[in-house]
């Protein structure tokens, strides 16, 4: 009973945090940090956060950082991790077997770096209509998704808005029954 209560409290806290973030974004009060961070550490910390849930389902993680992507970056690591965590958590939630892969690339032009992070899975996939609703507030693929998997429908809407605040964007390229490769881009700078 205690484990169930703890799990419910953790889920409720996640929803409250999403609502607070959404409110800040809507009010124009969400401020981004500009601090140095290590991309490799950020990715490793991310995998540690979701590894237990993925291990219970027998899912593998694959991380690929393309050659030439700087690991010392300057930007908002908390918000980049938040977007990636939303994408990876959804991938784990909607994938029963196979793998979750994170692919990181970058377009580097001097001190201007457009970081692109893509999360692919071998999950249920989405049709074109579901993809069109995916990054909208309080929307999920359909009502059966909400009943079966839970969630508030805010995580991806928040991710979209954060990516836009960082000079980037989000998207998904999915096929039903094949998986849902989702991606985001964020503008960062070289770190020290």
XYZ file of C-alpha atoms in Angstrom:
192
model
C 0.000 0.000 0.000
C 2.844 2.388 0.803
C 4.496 1.737 -2.570
C 1.189 2.459 -4.338
C 0.715 5.649 -2.320
C 4.276 6.731 -3.108
C 3.772 6.029 -6.821
C 0.510 8.000 -6.848
C 2.151 10.905 -4.985
C 5.040 10.917 -7.466
C 2.601 10.997 -10.414
C 0.620 13.811 -8.814
C 3.791 15.819 -8.180
C 4.746 15.391 -11.837
C 1.356 16.705 -12.973
C 1.573 19.669 -10.575
C 5.054 20.527 -11.866
C 3.791 20.328 -15.463
C 0.893 22.663 -14.655
C 3.243 25.133 -12.950
C 5.653 25.070 -15.904
C 2.766 25.487 -18.333
C 1.443 28.446 -16.325
C 4.879 30.099 -16.322
C 5.202 29.629 -20.067
C 1.714 31.000 -20.748
C 2.450 34.042 -18.559
C 5.804 34.620 -20.274
C 7.613 34.130 -16.953
C 9.710 31.069 -17.735
C 13.328 32.170 -17.761
C 16.050 30.089 -19.339
C 19.449 29.583 -17.746
C 22.673 30.141 -19.627
C 25.203 27.925 -17.915
C 27.951 25.539 -18.953
C 27.084 21.846 -19.037
C 28.464 18.563 -20.302
C 26.267 16.858 -22.907
C 27.576 13.355 -22.110
C 26.778 13.756 -18.411
C 23.299 15.075 -19.231
C 22.574 12.023 -21.431
C 23.944 9.559 -18.867
C 21.897 11.155 -16.060
C 18.809 10.948 -18.253
C 19.257 7.228 -18.866
C 19.721 6.617 -15.121
C 16.387 8.312 -14.424
C 14.380 6.028 -16.740
C 16.538 2.895 -16.692
C 14.538 1.095 -13.980
C 11.239 1.512 -15.819
C 12.861 0.439 -19.098
C 14.582 -2.555 -17.480
C 11.237 -3.830 -16.148
C 10.036 -3.964 -19.764
C 13.301 -5.425 -21.089
C 14.018 -2.392 -23.256
C 17.514 -1.453 -24.366
C 18.909 2.071 -24.607
C 21.141 3.166 -27.452
C 22.795 6.586 -27.360
C 24.544 7.922 -30.440
C 26.247 11.301 -30.473
C 27.482 12.180 -33.946
C 31.118 13.011 -34.441
C 31.727 16.740 -34.251
C 29.004 17.469 -31.685
C 30.674 19.469 -28.908
C 30.160 18.005 -25.440
C 30.997 21.230 -23.581
C 27.955 23.438 -24.169
C 26.337 26.554 -22.741
C 22.570 26.786 -22.416
C 19.832 25.527 -20.113
C 20.674 21.903 -19.250
C 17.651 21.550 -16.948
C 15.213 22.424 -19.747
C 17.044 20.345 -22.364
C 16.904 17.388 -19.972
C 13.206 18.115 -19.313
C 12.398 17.866 -23.029
C 14.488 14.729 -23.456
C 12.925 13.188 -20.344
C 9.432 13.823 -21.740
C 10.386 12.218 -25.052
C 12.205 9.249 -23.489
C 9.502 8.656 -20.848
C 6.851 8.557 -23.582
C 9.011 6.199 -25.637
C 9.351 3.843 -22.663
C 5.651 4.150 -21.818
C 4.487 3.252 -25.340
C 7.103 0.581 -26.141
C 6.555 -2.986 -24.976
C 9.664 -4.540 -26.513
C 12.747 -3.535 -28.419
C 14.804 -0.418 -27.869
C 14.822 3.295 -27.271
C 17.513 5.227 -29.102
C 18.714 8.768 -28.567
C 20.523 10.349 -31.498
C 22.252 13.706 -31.071
C 23.542 15.832 -33.927
C 24.384 19.500 -34.330
C 24.752 22.182 -36.942
C 27.789 24.196 -35.839
C 28.481 27.641 -37.288
C 31.189 29.295 -35.180
C 29.667 30.070 -31.789
C 26.155 29.215 -32.995
C 25.159 25.591 -32.364
C 21.757 24.160 -33.265
C 21.571 20.977 -31.204
C 19.186 18.299 -32.527
C 18.117 15.431 -30.280
C 15.947 12.622 -31.658
C 14.352 9.851 -29.608
C 13.216 6.753 -31.503
C 11.345 3.743 -30.205
C 9.844 0.494 -31.421
C 6.441 1.280 -29.891
C 2.852 1.679 -31.044
C 3.384 4.588 -33.443
C 0.973 7.339 -34.466
C -1.149 8.084 -37.515
C -1.159 11.524 -39.210
C -4.167 12.810 -37.230
C -2.597 11.786 -33.906
C 0.689 13.425 -34.898
C -1.109 16.712 -35.602
C -2.492 16.787 -32.028
C 0.624 15.556 -30.276
C 2.253 18.836 -29.201
C -1.025 20.593 -28.280
C -1.936 21.390 -24.659
C -3.973 18.733 -22.832
C -4.006 16.497 -25.913
C -3.022 12.880 -26.284
C -3.219 10.567 -29.261
C -6.747 9.477 -28.292
C -8.867 8.855 -25.203
C -7.919 5.172 -25.041
C -4.275 6.249 -24.703
C -5.154 8.334 -21.656
C -7.076 5.457 -20.078
C -4.372 2.857 -20.736
C -1.172 4.843 -20.186
C -2.198 7.871 -18.101
C -0.704 11.331 -18.319
C -1.981 14.884 -18.496
C -1.219 15.719 -22.119
C 1.005 18.613 -21.037
C 4.520 17.173 -21.274
C 4.938 17.461 -25.027
C 3.181 20.849 -25.206
C 5.612 22.148 -22.586
C 8.513 20.598 -24.513
C 7.419 22.387 -27.684
C 7.213 25.739 -25.948
C 10.602 25.315 -24.228
C 12.249 24.342 -27.520
C 10.751 27.450 -29.134
C 12.072 29.614 -26.266
C 15.516 28.147 -27.008
C 15.240 29.152 -30.684
C 14.329 25.671 -31.867
C 11.353 23.480 -32.660
C 9.935 19.973 -32.203
C 8.473 17.292 -34.437
C 7.561 13.650 -34.830
C 7.813 11.284 -37.789
C 5.750 8.229 -36.970
C 4.089 5.226 -38.521
C 1.412 3.215 -36.661
C 2.833 -0.055 -35.371
C 6.428 0.941 -36.133
C 7.294 3.561 -33.513
C 7.442 7.297 -32.979
C 10.730 9.067 -33.705
C 10.324 12.452 -32.024
C 12.910 15.206 -32.120
C 13.674 18.704 -30.956
C 16.182 21.375 -31.807
C 17.600 23.963 -29.403
C 20.115 26.735 -29.944
C 23.098 26.531 -27.583
C 26.602 27.942 -27.489
C 30.038 26.419 -26.926
C 30.813 25.913 -23.242
C 34.065 26.339 -21.378
